[in-house]
Amino acid sequence: MQIREMTLKELYTVYELLKQLRVDLSYDEFEDLIYDMRHMDYKMIGMFEKERLLSYAGVAVQTNLYHKRHLYIFDLVTDEAHRSQGYGKMMMEYLQDYAKMAACEHLVLSSGLQREDAHRFYESEGFEKKSYLFVKNI
């Protein structure tokens, strides 16, 4: 098992797994957005068994007034065929260590309303529901 930062040359590999989470995202839109997010130092973290990507996290160290310095987890997905086998837990442990090394005080993420299985997982990993996220289309 290997967990490492992925490169832009591996975008297609990331997309093949990420589309299980972001089902409405085309590859072209994904690629454009990844390039747009480079300014925030977005990192693509992959967990591999041999050459197979089993779990993926898209993260960035951020700072704001309410979470202070934190690791924001934009995307977290484990391949459907490998869920409930401990890979998400191993990825979360890696991200916590990554955040500590980056002098972060918190791990922060947002999760959709209909993702009850994910919510149970996050709570089992020590996350607390702290707020509501409001979005307005413009």
C-alpha positions as MATLAB code, in Angstrom:
seq = 'MQIREMTLKELYTVYELLKQLRVDLSYDEFEDLIYDMRHMDYKMIGMFEKERLLSYAGVAVQTNLYHKRHLYIFDLVTDEAHRSQGYGKMMMEYLQDYAKMAACEHLVLSSGLQREDAHRFYESEGFEKKSYLFVKNI';
ca = [
       0.000    0.000    0.000;
       1.334    3.424   -0.956;
      -0.132    6.858   -0.288;
       1.423    9.704   -2.248;
       0.796   13.029   -3.916;
      -0.323   12.594   -7.492;
       0.818   14.697  -10.444;
      -1.036   16.453  -13.233;
       0.082   13.622  -15.534;
      -2.247   11.350  -13.543;
      -5.421   13.408  -14.032;
      -7.196   10.695  -16.000;
      -6.520    8.149  -13.224;
      -7.910   10.578  -10.651;
     -10.958   11.305  -12.785;
     -11.765    7.611  -13.270;
     -12.175    7.268   -9.486;
     -13.503   10.747   -8.698;
     -16.417   10.380  -11.106;
     -17.888    7.889   -8.597;
     -18.337   10.899   -6.279;
     -18.774   13.757   -8.769;
     -21.124   12.003  -11.186;
     -22.097   15.155  -13.128;
     -18.517   16.278  -13.781;
     -17.123   15.724  -17.280;
     -13.438   15.066  -17.772;
     -12.910   18.385  -19.576;
     -14.599   20.334  -16.774;
     -12.605   18.371  -14.172;
      -9.325   19.163  -15.926;
     -10.185   22.877  -16.196;
     -11.144   23.047  -12.527;
      -7.980   21.268  -11.370;
      -5.882   23.823  -13.247;
      -7.961   26.677  -11.787;
      -7.419   25.332   -8.252;
      -3.629   25.305   -8.512;
      -3.503   28.838   -7.061;
      -4.767   27.467   -3.735;
      -2.112   24.738   -3.716;
      -4.694   21.986   -4.178;
      -3.030   18.613   -3.680;
      -4.171   15.331   -5.153;
      -3.453   12.484   -2.726;
      -3.847    8.894   -3.880;
      -3.761    5.539   -2.120;
      -2.473    2.789   -4.375;
      -2.257   -0.965   -4.224;
       0.239   -1.826   -6.915;
      -0.865    0.456   -9.776;
      -4.570    0.615   -8.814;
      -5.923    3.840   -7.263;
      -8.136    2.726   -4.359;
      -8.798    6.002   -2.561;
      -8.395    9.667   -3.456;
      -8.398   12.920   -1.511;
      -8.203   16.431   -2.944;
      -6.996   18.804   -0.225;
      -5.515   22.233    0.455;
      -4.097   23.947    3.503;
      -6.199   27.042    4.109;
      -6.585   29.767    6.684;
      -9.683   31.649    7.733;
     -11.038   33.329   10.859;
     -13.245   30.493   12.068;
     -11.132   27.363   11.391;
      -7.785   29.175   11.551;
      -5.094   27.130    9.740;
      -6.732   23.898    8.579;
      -6.629   21.176    5.965;
      -9.734   21.427    3.818;
     -10.779   18.125    2.258;
     -12.539   19.025   -0.986;
     -12.894   15.477   -2.267;
     -12.638   12.103   -0.567;
     -13.640    8.899   -2.324;
     -12.784    5.224   -2.111;
     -13.438    2.964   -5.075;
     -16.887    1.380   -4.740;
     -15.414   -2.108   -5.108;
     -13.100   -1.511   -2.130;
     -15.321    0.316    0.367;
     -15.686   -0.920    3.954;
     -12.215   -2.474    3.821;
     -10.390    0.177    5.887;
      -8.979    2.244    3.012;
     -10.962    5.365    3.918;
      -9.739    5.102    7.500;
      -6.124    4.751    6.350;
      -6.536    7.768    4.067;
      -8.036    9.809    6.900;
      -5.110    8.871    9.181;
      -2.704    9.956    6.460;
      -4.543   13.273    6.026;
      -4.462   13.902    9.759;
      -0.693   13.362    9.803;
      -0.356   15.551    6.696;
      -2.331   18.307    8.440;
      -0.222   18.081   11.595;
       2.971   18.392    9.551;
       1.485   21.499    7.899;
       0.771   23.009   11.354;
      -2.996   22.802   10.874;
      -5.410   22.918   13.792;
      -8.308   21.102   12.107;
      -9.457   18.871    9.290;
     -12.516   20.409    7.612;
     -14.876   19.053    4.966;
     -18.360   19.547    3.592;
     -20.613   16.639    2.672;
     -23.880   16.444    0.750;
     -27.172   15.912    2.567;
     -27.902   12.502    1.051;
     -24.577   10.877    1.969;
     -25.566    9.188    5.251;
     -22.935    6.426    4.921;
     -20.213    9.037    4.488;
     -21.552   11.007    7.455;
     -21.407    7.925    9.688;
     -17.828    7.346    8.539;
     -16.801   10.950    9.277;
     -18.376   10.818   12.722;
     -16.603    7.511   13.449;
     -13.369    9.328   12.553;
     -14.038   12.044   15.142;
     -15.632   14.723   12.955;
     -18.454   16.782   14.428;
     -21.248   18.542   12.566;
     -20.445   22.196   13.241;
     -22.450   24.247   10.772;
     -24.754   24.363    7.797;
     -23.485   25.197    4.334;
     -25.717   27.579    2.393;
     -25.385   27.910   -1.376;
     -27.196   30.307   -3.695;
     -27.080   29.934   -7.471;
     -26.412   33.180   -9.337;
];
